[in-house]
Short mmCIF file of C-alpha atoms in Angstrom, two decimals:
data_model
loop_
_atom_site.label_atom_id
_atom_site.label_comp_id
_atom_site.label_asym_id
_atom_site.label_seq_id
_atom_site.Cartn_x
_atom_site.Cartn_y
_atom_site.Cartn_z
CA MET A 1 -83.72 63.78 68.31
CA LEU A 2 -82.08 61.90 65.15
CA LEU A 3 -81.81 58.79 66.63
CA PRO A 4 -85.37 57.56 65.84
CA GLN A 5 -84.94 57.72 62.16
CA MET A 6 -81.13 56.21 62.60
CA LEU A 7 -82.67 52.98 63.90
CA ARG A 8 -85.39 52.95 61.86
CA GLU A 9 -83.00 53.27 58.88
CA ALA A 10 -80.90 50.09 59.96
CA ARG A 11 -84.18 48.39 61.98
CA PRO A 12 -87.13 49.43 59.61
CA LYS A 13 -89.28 46.74 61.43
CA MET A 14 -87.80 48.09 64.98
CA ARG A 15 -90.87 49.13 67.41
CA ILE A 16 -89.17 52.71 68.69
CA GLY A 17 -90.21 54.85 71.14
CA TRP A 18 -89.20 58.70 71.88
CA PHE A 19 -90.42 60.33 75.54
CA LEU A 20 -89.44 63.87 75.56
CA HIS A 21 -89.61 64.71 79.39
CA THR A 22 -88.75 68.23 78.76
CA PRO A 23 -91.33 71.32 77.32
CA PHE A 24 -91.57 71.13 73.41
CA PRO A 25 -91.72 75.03 72.31
CA SER A 26 -94.60 76.58 70.32
CA ALA A 27 -94.12 76.29 66.82
CA GLU A 28 -93.58 80.04 66.65
CA ILE A 29 -90.66 79.35 68.41
CA TYR A 30 -89.24 76.22 66.89
CA HIS A 31 -89.50 77.76 63.66
CA THR A 32 -86.30 79.54 64.08
CA LEU A 33 -83.97 76.53 63.96
CA PRO A 34 -81.60 76.22 61.40
CA HIS A 35 -82.25 72.15 61.51
CA ARG A 36 -86.29 72.31 62.00
CA LYS A 37 -86.39 69.85 59.22
CA THR A 38 -84.21 67.43 59.87
CA ILE A 39 -85.04 67.27 63.52
CA LEU A 40 -88.58 66.70 62.83
CA ARG A 41 -88.05 63.95 60.17
CA GLY A 42 -85.51 62.60 62.86
CA VAL A 43 -88.18 62.04 65.53
CA LEU A 44 -91.00 60.81 63.46
CA GLY A 45 -89.03 57.54 62.63
CA ALA A 46 -90.59 56.35 65.86
CA ASN A 47 -93.94 54.28 66.00
CA LEU A 48 -94.46 56.17 69.26
CA ILE A 49 -94.08 59.71 70.30
CA GLY A 50 -94.52 60.97 73.66
CA PHE A 51 -94.28 63.95 76.19
CA GLN A 52 -95.15 65.29 79.69
CA ILE A 53 -98.75 67.40 79.08
CA TYR A 54 -101.64 67.69 75.61
CA ASP A 55 -99.72 71.41 75.08
CA TYR A 56 -96.36 70.41 74.11
CA VAL A 57 -98.37 67.55 72.09
CA ARG A 58 -100.08 69.93 70.71
CA HIS A 59 -96.84 72.05 69.72
CA PHE A 60 -95.08 69.24 68.31
CA MET A 61 -98.06 68.64 66.03
CA THR A 62 -98.54 72.14 64.85
CA ALA A 63 -94.45 72.15 64.31
CA CYS A 64 -94.98 68.78 62.34
CA ALA A 65 -98.06 70.97 60.21
CA SER A 66 -96.41 73.70 59.24
CA VAL A 67 -92.90 72.60 58.71
CA LEU A 68 -92.91 69.36 57.10
CA GLY A 69 -96.48 69.44 56.11
CA THR A 70 -97.98 66.55 57.27
CA ASP A 71 -101.99 66.03 57.71
CA VAL A 72 -101.94 66.78 61.21
CA ASN A 73 -106.14 66.34 63.40
CA VAL A 74 -104.97 67.90 66.40
CA GLU A 75 -108.01 65.73 68.20
CA SER A 76 -106.68 62.63 67.32
CA THR A 77 -103.10 61.40 68.83
CA TYR A 78 -101.90 60.59 64.88
CA ILE A 79 -99.57 62.54 62.54
CA LEU A 80 -100.00 61.24 58.80
CA ASP A 81 -96.68 62.23 57.08
CA ALA A 82 -97.93 61.55 53.34
CA GLN A 83 -94.27 62.25 52.30
CA GLN A 84 -92.76 59.18 54.04
CA ARG A 85 -96.20 57.37 53.63
CA THR A 86 -96.21 56.50 57.87
CA ALA A 87 -98.81 57.45 60.47
CA VAL A 88 -96.95 58.22 64.21
CA THR A 89 -98.73 57.98 67.08
CA VAL A 90 -98.42 60.95 69.66
CA ASP A 91 -99.83 61.42 73.03
CA ALA A 92 -99.14 62.77 76.31
CA PHE A 93 -97.86 60.15 78.98
CA PRO A 94 -97.14 62.35 82.56
CA VAL A 95 -94.85 61.41 84.22
CA GLY A 96 -95.25 60.83 88.38
CA ILE A 97 -92.82 59.47 91.21
CA ASP A 98 -92.05 56.21 93.09
CA CYS A 99 -94.79 56.51 95.89
CA ALA A 100 -93.48 53.27 97.61
CA HIS A 101 -90.31 54.57 97.74
CA PHE A 102 -90.77 57.48 99.86
CA GLN A 103 -93.33 55.91 101.75
CA SER A 104 -90.70 53.51 102.90
CA LEU A 105 -88.34 56.12 103.36
CA LEU A 106 -90.71 57.97 105.73
CA ALA A 107 -91.16 54.73 107.97
CA THR A 108 -87.30 54.25 109.08
CA ARG A 109 -85.75 55.56 111.72
CA GLU A 110 -83.51 58.07 109.94
CA LEU A 111 -85.91 60.16 108.41
CA LYS A 112 -87.35 60.58 111.86
CA ASP A 113 -84.73 61.47 113.86
CA LYS A 114 -84.44 63.84 110.77
CA VAL A 115 -87.90 65.49 111.65
CA ILE A 116 -87.31 65.94 115.34
CA GLU A 117 -83.49 67.78 114.58
CA LEU A 118 -85.52 70.01 111.82
CA GLN A 119 -88.61 70.55 114.22
CA ARG A 120 -86.17 71.66 116.83
CA ARG A 121 -84.40 74.19 114.82
CA PHE A 122 -87.08 75.71 113.03
CA ASP A 123 -89.84 75.48 116.10
CA GLY A 124 -92.33 77.85 115.95
CA LYS A 125 -91.72 79.05 112.80
CA LYS A 126 -93.89 78.29 109.34
CA ILE A 127 -91.70 76.47 107.26
CA VAL A 128 -91.77 77.72 103.22
CA LEU A 129 -89.90 75.24 101.18
CA GLY A 130 -87.62 75.75 98.00
CA ILE A 131 -85.82 72.67 96.46
CA ASP A 132 -84.40 73.84 93.03
CA ARG A 133 -81.85 73.43 90.25
CA MET A 134 -80.21 76.17 90.00
CA ASP A 135 -81.01 77.03 86.77
CA TYR A 136 -82.43 80.14 85.08
CA ILE A 137 -85.73 78.16 84.45
CA LYS A 138 -86.34 77.50 87.83
CA GLY A 139 -86.94 80.92 88.80
CA ILE A 140 -85.58 80.94 91.52
CA PRO A 141 -85.18 84.95 91.81
CA HIS A 142 -88.36 85.34 91.10
CA LYS A 143 -89.56 83.33 94.12
CA LEU A 144 -87.33 85.56 96.41
CA LEU A 145 -88.52 88.91 94.95
CA ALA A 146 -92.40 87.43 95.81
CA ILE A 147 -90.87 86.79 99.40
CA ASP A 148 -89.84 90.53 99.68
CA LYS A 149 -92.80 91.86 98.44
CA PHE A 150 -94.88 89.37 101.35
CA LEU A 151 -92.30 90.79 104.06
CA SER A 152 -92.89 94.14 103.00
CA ALA A 153 -96.81 93.66 102.85
CA HIS A 154 -97.00 91.88 106.89
CA PRO A 155 -93.13 92.85 108.55
CA SER A 156 -94.89 90.94 111.15
CA TRP A 157 -94.39 87.52 109.88
CA ALA A 158 -90.56 88.16 109.71
CA GLY A 159 -90.07 86.19 112.68
CA LYS A 160 -92.65 83.54 112.25
CA ILE A 161 -92.09 82.19 108.31
CA GLN A 162 -88.25 80.25 107.58
CA LEU A 163 -88.46 79.89 103.87
CA VAL A 164 -85.63 77.20 103.17
CA GLN A 165 -84.08 77.32 99.79
CA ILE A 166 -81.99 74.76 98.69
CA ALA A 167 -80.34 75.52 95.37
CA THR A 168 -78.58 72.42 93.86
CA PRO A 169 -75.35 73.75 91.91
CA ILE A 170 -76.10 72.52 87.75
CA MET A 171 -73.68 69.95 86.41
CA ARG A 172 -72.75 72.04 83.34
CA GLY A 173 -69.53 73.87 85.23
CA ASP A 174 -69.32 77.53 86.43
CA THR A 175 -71.02 78.97 83.35
CA ALA A 176 -70.72 82.96 82.74
CA ARG A 177 -74.68 82.18 82.41
CA TYR A 178 -74.99 80.50 85.65
CA VAL A 179 -72.28 82.35 87.30
CA LYS A 180 -74.64 85.38 87.02
CA LEU A 181 -77.73 83.66 88.00
CA ARG A 182 -76.32 82.54 91.31
CA ASN A 183 -74.59 86.22 92.29
CA LYS A 184 -78.18 87.07 91.58
CA VAL A 185 -79.49 84.69 94.03
CA HIS A 186 -76.80 85.15 96.65
CA LYS A 187 -77.68 89.11 96.42
CA LEU A 188 -80.98 88.72 96.46
CA VAL A 189 -80.79 86.31 99.75
CA GLY A 190 -78.29 88.96 101.58
CA GLN A 191 -80.98 91.79 100.91
CA ILE A 192 -83.46 90.58 102.33
CA ASN A 193 -81.87 88.37 104.98
CA GLY A 194 -80.25 91.72 105.78
CA ARG A 195 -83.63 93.93 105.90
CA PHE A 196 -86.10 91.32 107.93
CA SER A 197 -83.01 89.08 110.41
CA THR A 198 -82.85 90.05 113.71
CA LEU A 199 -79.92 88.46 116.09
CA ALA A 200 -82.01 85.29 116.84
CA HIS A 201 -83.85 84.72 113.17
CA ALA A 202 -83.15 84.74 109.47
CA PRO A 203 -86.41 84.36 107.61
CA ILE A 204 -84.03 82.71 104.65
CA HIS A 205 -82.53 79.63 105.15
CA TYR A 206 -80.31 79.32 102.02
CA LEU A 207 -78.50 75.95 100.90
CA ASP A 208 -76.30 76.75 97.72
CA GLN A 209 -75.65 72.63 97.44
CA PRO A 210 -77.05 69.50 97.32
CA ILE A 211 -78.97 67.78 99.81
CA SER A 212 -80.33 63.78 100.50
CA PRO A 213 -82.95 62.12 99.96
CA CYS A 214 -83.42 61.27 103.43
CA ASP A 215 -83.41 65.36 104.38
CA VAL A 216 -85.53 66.29 101.09
CA ALA A 217 -88.26 63.94 102.61
CA ALA A 218 -87.87 65.24 106.02
CA LEU A 219 -88.04 68.86 104.84
CA CYS A 220 -91.55 67.78 102.77
CA PHE A 221 -93.00 66.33 105.30
CA LEU A 222 -92.44 69.24 107.86
CA ALA A 223 -93.11 72.16 105.37
CA ASP A 224 -96.42 74.29 105.42
CA VAL A 225 -96.12 75.31 102.17
CA MET A 226 -93.98 74.93 99.15
CA MET A 227 -93.54 77.40 96.79
CA ILE A 228 -92.13 76.01 93.18
CA THR A 229 -91.83 78.77 90.59
CA SER A 230 -90.70 77.41 87.53
CA LEU A 231 -90.80 79.85 84.65
CA ARG A 232 -90.81 76.88 81.61
CA GLU A 233 -90.48 72.90 82.88
CA GLY A 234 -91.62 69.87 81.28
CA MET A 235 -92.96 68.55 84.75
CA ASN A 236 -91.35 69.29 88.18
CA ALA A 237 -91.31 66.17 90.83
CA ASN A 238 -90.57 68.08 93.68
CA ALA A 239 -94.14 68.58 92.95
CA PHE A 240 -95.15 64.95 93.39
CA GLU A 241 -92.52 64.29 96.29
CA TYR A 242 -94.21 66.97 98.45
CA VAL A 243 -97.38 65.59 98.66
CA ALA A 244 -96.49 62.00 98.69
CA CYS A 245 -94.52 63.32 102.06
CA GLN A 246 -97.24 65.92 103.17
CA GLN A 247 -98.91 62.40 105.56
CA ARG A 248 -99.87 64.93 108.92
CA ASN A 249 -99.42 68.52 107.82
CA ARG A 250 -101.77 68.58 104.67
CA GLY A 251 -99.45 71.64 103.59
CA VAL A 252 -100.49 73.95 100.44
CA LEU A 253 -98.79 73.52 97.20
CA ILE A 254 -97.89 77.01 95.54
CA LEU A 255 -96.97 76.16 92.05
CA SER A 256 -96.36 77.91 88.70
CA GLU A 257 -98.98 77.44 86.07
CA PHE A 258 -95.73 77.05 83.59
CA ALA A 259 -94.63 73.64 85.05
CA GLY A 260 -96.05 70.53 83.45
CA SER A 261 -97.81 69.05 86.65
CA ALA A 262 -99.96 72.09 87.17
CA GLN A 263 -101.48 70.41 84.46
CA THR A 264 -101.83 67.43 86.76
CA LEU A 265 -102.48 68.64 90.25
CA GLY A 266 -104.31 72.13 89.45
CA SER A 267 -107.25 70.97 91.15
CA GLY A 268 -105.17 70.98 94.56
CA ALA A 269 -102.55 73.84 94.25
CA ILE A 270 -101.99 77.21 94.06
CA LEU A 271 -101.51 78.53 90.18
CA VAL A 272 -99.48 81.60 89.90
CA ASN A 273 -97.72 83.22 87.13
CA PRO A 274 -94.01 83.48 88.67
CA PHE A 275 -93.73 87.04 86.67
CA ASN A 276 -96.45 87.91 89.21
CA THR A 277 -94.72 88.59 92.05
CA ASP A 278 -97.37 90.58 93.55
CA ALA A 279 -99.70 87.55 92.41
CA MET A 280 -96.70 85.22 94.31
CA ALA A 281 -97.03 87.16 97.29
CA LEU A 282 -100.82 87.09 97.85
CA ALA A 283 -100.68 83.36 97.54
CA LEU A 284 -98.33 82.72 99.80
CA TYR A 285 -100.46 85.00 102.57
CA GLU A 286 -103.70 82.36 101.55
CA ALA A 287 -101.42 79.63 101.98
CA LEU A 288 -100.42 80.57 105.43
CA HIS A 289 -104.08 81.65 105.99
CA MET A 290 -105.80 78.64 104.66
CA PRO A 291 -108.30 76.64 106.81
CA GLU A 292 -107.49 73.09 107.54
CA ALA A 293 -110.58 71.67 105.87
CA ASP A 294 -109.27 73.88 102.79
CA ARG A 295 -105.89 72.46 103.05
CA GLU A 296 -107.09 68.48 103.88
CA GLU A 297 -109.92 68.86 100.58
CA ARG A 298 -106.73 70.25 98.16
CA HIS A 299 -104.30 67.53 99.44
CA HIS A 300 -106.84 64.94 99.43
CA ASN A 301 -107.55 65.79 95.34
CA MET A 302 -103.25 65.77 94.33
CA ASN A 303 -102.40 62.47 96.80
CA GLU A 304 -105.66 60.84 94.70
CA TYR A 305 -103.36 61.56 91.47
CA VAL A 306 -99.86 61.08 92.39
CA GLN A 307 -100.83 57.97 94.12
CA ARG A 308 -102.63 56.21 91.13
CA PHE A 309 -99.98 57.93 88.04
CA THR A 310 -96.58 56.75 89.70
CA LEU A 311 -93.57 56.28 88.04
CA GLN A 312 -94.39 52.52 87.32
CA TYR A 313 -97.61 53.50 85.55
CA TRP A 314 -96.09 55.65 83.18
CA SER A 315 -93.82 52.81 82.86
CA ASP A 316 -96.30 50.14 82.28
CA ASP A 317 -98.77 53.09 80.27
CA PHE A 318 -95.68 54.30 77.32
CA SER A 319 -94.64 50.50 77.05
CA THR A 320 -97.67 48.93 76.39
CA GLU A 321 -98.77 51.55 74.11
CA LEU A 322 -95.71 51.13 72.37
CA MET A 323 -96.13 47.22 71.94
CA THR A 324 -99.55 47.35 70.30
CA GLN A 325 -98.80 50.47 67.42
CA GLU A 326 -97.21 46.88 65.27
CA ASP A 327 -100.30 45.11 65.86
CA ALA A 328 -102.99 48.35 65.34
CA ASP A 329 -105.27 47.74 62.88
CA HIS A 330 -105.91 51.21 62.36
CA GLU A 331 -106.35 52.95 57.88
CA LEU A 332 -104.37 55.72 59.22
CA LEU A 333 -101.23 53.67 59.96
CA SER A 334 -101.78 51.75 56.67
CA LEU A 335 -100.77 54.53 53.59
CA GLU A 336 -99.35 52.57 51.33
CA LEU A 337 -100.81 52.85 47.27
CA PRO A 338 -104.27 50.44 46.79
CA GLU A 339 -103.21 47.61 44.12
CA PRO A 340 -104.67 48.45 40.67
CA LEU A 341 -108.26 47.28 40.53
CA PRO A 342 -107.96 43.76 38.30
CA ARG A 343 -109.36 45.15 35.00
CA SER A 344 -110.50 41.91 33.35
CA GLU A 345 -112.24 40.74 36.33
CA LEU A 346 -113.94 44.14 36.65
CA LEU A 347 -115.07 44.15 32.59
CA ASP A 348 -116.44 40.69 33.48
CA SER A 349 -118.97 41.89 36.81
CA PHE A 350 -119.47 44.73 34.90
CA ALA A 351 -120.72 42.78 31.81
CA LYS A 352 -122.78 39.84 34.55
CA SER A 353 -124.11 42.37 36.51
CA SER A 354 -127.77 43.69 35.43
CA ARG A 355 -127.93 47.21 38.03
CA ARG A 356 -124.48 48.81 38.41
CA LEU A 357 -123.57 52.20 40.24
CA ILE A 358 -120.71 54.14 38.98
CA LEU A 359 -119.67 56.92 40.74
CA LEU A 360 -117.51 59.88 39.12
CA GLY A 361 -115.53 62.25 40.65
CA LEU A 362 -115.48 65.89 38.23
CA LEU A 363 -112.52 67.52 39.29
CA GLY A 364 -109.33 65.58 38.85
CA THR A 365 -111.56 62.82 37.12
CA LEU A 366 -113.22 63.88 33.90
CA ILE A 367 -111.92 67.55 34.04
CA ASN A 368 -108.59 68.21 34.72
CA TYR A 369 -107.20 71.06 36.13
CA SER A 370 -106.21 73.52 33.75
CA ASP A 371 -109.17 73.02 31.88
CA PHE A 372 -111.76 73.81 35.13
CA LYS A 373 -109.47 77.31 35.57
CA GLU A 374 -110.33 77.75 31.71
CA MET A 375 -114.11 77.01 31.90
CA HIS A 376 -113.47 74.46 28.98
CA PRO A 377 -116.13 72.16 27.91
CA LEU A 378 -115.93 68.31 28.46
CA SER A 379 -114.86 67.03 25.13
CA ASP A 380 -116.77 65.11 22.51
CA LYS A 381 -116.03 61.85 22.74
CA LEU A 382 -116.17 62.11 26.52
CA TRP A 383 -119.20 63.48 26.45
CA GLY A 384 -120.21 60.86 24.53
CA ASP A 385 -119.02 57.60 26.30
CA LEU A 386 -120.89 59.43 29.21
CA LEU A 387 -124.04 59.31 27.02
CA THR A 388 -123.82 56.17 26.48
CA LEU A 389 -123.00 54.82 30.12
CA ALA A 390 -125.97 56.97 31.94
CA SER A 391 -128.67 55.85 28.48
CA ASP A 392 -128.14 52.43 29.44
CA PRO A 393 -130.82 51.35 32.09
CA GLY A 394 -128.99 49.08 34.12
CA ASN A 395 -126.34 51.96 34.54
CA CYS A 396 -127.02 54.71 37.38
CA VAL A 397 -124.39 57.34 36.75
CA VAL A 398 -123.69 60.15 39.31
CA VAL A 399 -120.77 62.56 39.40
CA ILE A 400 -119.63 64.20 42.41
CA THR A 401 -118.10 67.02 42.93
CA GLY A 402 -117.84 70.71 45.27
CA ARG A 403 -118.61 72.82 42.54
CA GLU A 404 -121.92 75.25 41.97
CA ARG A 405 -124.26 73.54 40.40
CA GLY A 406 -124.73 75.90 38.14
CA LEU A 407 -121.20 75.32 36.50
CA VAL A 408 -122.16 71.87 36.89
CA SER A 409 -124.81 72.17 34.44
CA GLN A 410 -122.76 74.25 32.37
CA TRP A 411 -119.83 71.35 32.16
CA LEU A 412 -122.50 68.14 31.75
CA ARG A 413 -124.95 70.01 29.84
CA ASP A 414 -128.18 67.66 28.83
CA LEU A 415 -126.54 64.27 30.42
CA PRO A 416 -129.12 62.39 32.00
CA VAL A 417 -126.65 61.35 35.00
CA TRP A 418 -127.52 61.89 38.61
CA VAL A 419 -125.23 64.74 40.25
CA VAL A 420 -123.92 65.73 43.90
CA ALA A 421 -123.10 69.19 43.78
CA GLU A 422 -120.66 71.55 46.66
CA ASN A 423 -119.92 68.07 48.46
CA GLY A 424 -123.50 67.17 49.32
CA VAL A 425 -125.04 70.72 49.47
CA PHE A 426 -127.04 70.32 46.73
CA VAL A 427 -127.99 66.63 44.68
CA ARG A 428 -129.87 66.17 41.47
CA LEU A 429 -131.56 63.25 41.09
CA GLY A 430 -131.74 62.43 37.87
CA GLY A 431 -131.58 65.06 33.82
CA PRO A 432 -131.05 68.93 33.48
CA SER A 433 -135.16 68.41 34.00
CA THR A 434 -134.85 67.29 37.57
CA GLU A 435 -135.22 69.66 40.11
CA TRP A 436 -132.70 70.26 42.69
CA ALA A 437 -133.14 69.47 45.86
CA CYS A 438 -130.79 70.43 49.03
CA PRO A 439 -130.71 67.34 51.87
CA LEU A 440 -129.96 70.07 54.53
CA GLU A 441 -133.82 70.57 53.98
CA PRO A 442 -135.70 72.25 55.86
CA VAL A 443 -132.75 73.89 57.02
CA GLU A 444 -131.70 76.82 55.67
CA PRO A 445 -127.65 77.15 54.78
CA ASN A 446 -126.24 79.61 56.14
CA ASN A 447 -123.90 81.83 54.69
CA ASP A 448 -122.53 84.51 57.70
CA TRP A 449 -120.09 81.91 58.50
CA LYS A 450 -118.45 83.41 55.19
CA ALA A 451 -117.45 87.04 56.22
CA SER A 452 -114.81 85.04 58.56
CA ILE A 453 -113.40 82.51 56.31
CA LYS A 454 -113.09 84.78 53.22
CA PRO A 455 -109.73 87.25 54.31
CA VAL A 456 -108.33 84.20 55.78
CA LEU A 457 -108.21 82.41 52.49
CA LYS A 458 -107.56 85.41 50.57
CA TYR A 459 -104.57 86.04 52.64
CA PHE A 460 -103.31 82.31 51.31
CA GLU A 461 -103.84 83.29 48.06
CA GLU A 462 -101.53 86.09 48.05
CA ARG A 463 -99.08 84.76 49.98
CA THR A 464 -98.75 81.29 47.82
CA PRO A 465 -98.19 82.29 44.16
CA GLY A 466 -100.12 79.91 41.67
CA SER A 467 -102.95 79.61 44.66
CA ILE A 468 -107.04 80.32 44.24
CA THR A 469 -110.21 81.07 46.37
CA GLU A 470 -113.11 79.43 44.38
CA SER A 471 -116.34 80.23 46.05
CA GLN A 472 -119.62 78.75 45.57
CA GLU A 473 -123.14 78.84 46.70
CA HIS A 474 -122.22 77.77 50.43
CA THR A 475 -118.62 76.34 50.08
CA LEU A 476 -115.21 78.14 49.73
CA THR A 477 -111.75 75.94 47.62
CA TRP A 478 -108.43 76.75 47.99
CA HIS A 479 -106.81 75.51 45.28
CA TYR A 480 -103.06 75.02 45.49
CA ARG A 481 -102.09 72.54 42.72
CA ASP A 482 -100.51 75.20 40.26
CA SER A 483 -98.38 76.24 43.50
CA ASP A 484 -94.99 74.86 44.81
CA GLU A 485 -95.37 71.62 45.92
CA ASP A 486 -93.42 71.38 49.11
CA PHE A 487 -94.40 75.40 50.27
CA GLY A 488 -98.15 74.60 48.89
CA GLU A 489 -98.12 71.57 51.57
CA ILE A 490 -96.70 73.84 53.86
CA GLN A 491 -99.38 76.60 53.40
CA ALA A 492 -101.75 73.79 53.68
CA SER A 493 -101.11 72.66 56.97
CA ASP A 494 -100.80 75.90 57.73
CA LEU A 495 -104.07 77.28 56.69
CA GLN A 496 -105.96 74.74 58.20
CA LEU A 497 -104.46 75.31 61.52
CA HIS A 498 -105.68 78.80 61.09
CA LEU A 499 -108.85 77.86 60.07
CA LYS A 500 -109.66 75.64 63.00
CA GLU A 501 -108.59 78.94 65.70
CA VAL A 502 -111.31 81.08 63.65
CA LEU A 503 -114.06 78.51 63.75
CA GLY A 504 -113.50 77.56 67.30
CA ASN A 505 -114.31 81.11 68.28
CA GLN A 506 -117.95 80.74 66.82
#
């Protein structure tokens, strides 16, 4: 994850794409990492960052906002990094499979012979298929517990069902955690077969070894049901392979809702929570009794996706997006400070024009932040300069502010200027004798929303030293300019995310 930034430092103009096949954790979990900032900075060295599904995009963007203080709009596909003055594209690029490979494999003599062999071996049985790596995230014990509950509830199925479970050993060696998991799986297989087997049949056919691609395709072709019970997984290509090979049976896919493929195949699969083994047992019963018309419709929905969004599609989509990054003419990708206005040309144009519109901000332009907090009035010199500008009939001076109209009137006194208060809630198109108007009329501004927002702002004010909350007639503003700069940026990003959650429920 540090590589993109290392490449960026070595080749500043290089187009860099970074894709994560595995899940990205939620921001709460990511916060526990000791080198969280360094890792995120490393990834943000890329032009394009890709994930399997939008959940992981959201997790990454939220982590960047809360850890680094980046400006994030989850509805967009950009992360704005003010510190590095860059904008990085972040999006979802779901991976597919090579469907043409499986179609050609299904047409081979070797596979047809294997299918005939397996048909003889499992004749008269409903085949439930599981192909998993022996890894704790794959949920193999949960699957076996669901099978146990299914057979306990429906003992008549013990002689009619065949779970073919392939558990491929991991490549990291016999670690203590792997050995513990393997022993647990072996124990469960033995217990279930011990309870429900006969002299002629055992309900679980278990292999603790990898099998050939031909065997995988043959099993996917024959299986009536495939069970994928991952506890957390980026995508799971086995689900796509099963759909691609189901050209005859229209088998049923039982898929964990925690696998990334659940978001792409959810319209056809039976989605389950692998931690709820009772629900998985019911899902297996539903799959084994599903009418042919329903199986056909579900398979059609899944197959349409699998055939369209292939591995080649993913590669082309990601590569095309990456190649267009450098040429993208988007304002978010141009974060360099603008050049100062040419003073002489500006004054020359001002002198030659007969009608001039002068827009001035109040806080930060006419009044600095410390004077704003202390409610100091405008200096006499500034007030006099504004009066000179506003008294010229060729000038229209407009003061724009987020402050409420009462405070603005107090600061500007009797200056003959136009005023936009509370960021546009109220306008005054003239001097102090002019009436205030509300552009929202005839709709009356509603302040009911304040009740749910004020406690959130108060919470962040208390946990951010130096910050204050300003309440106007129809707006609320949280100021953090006197806070620690880095901490204030992080808190502001965190507040933005909290407000989206609060307002999203209204």
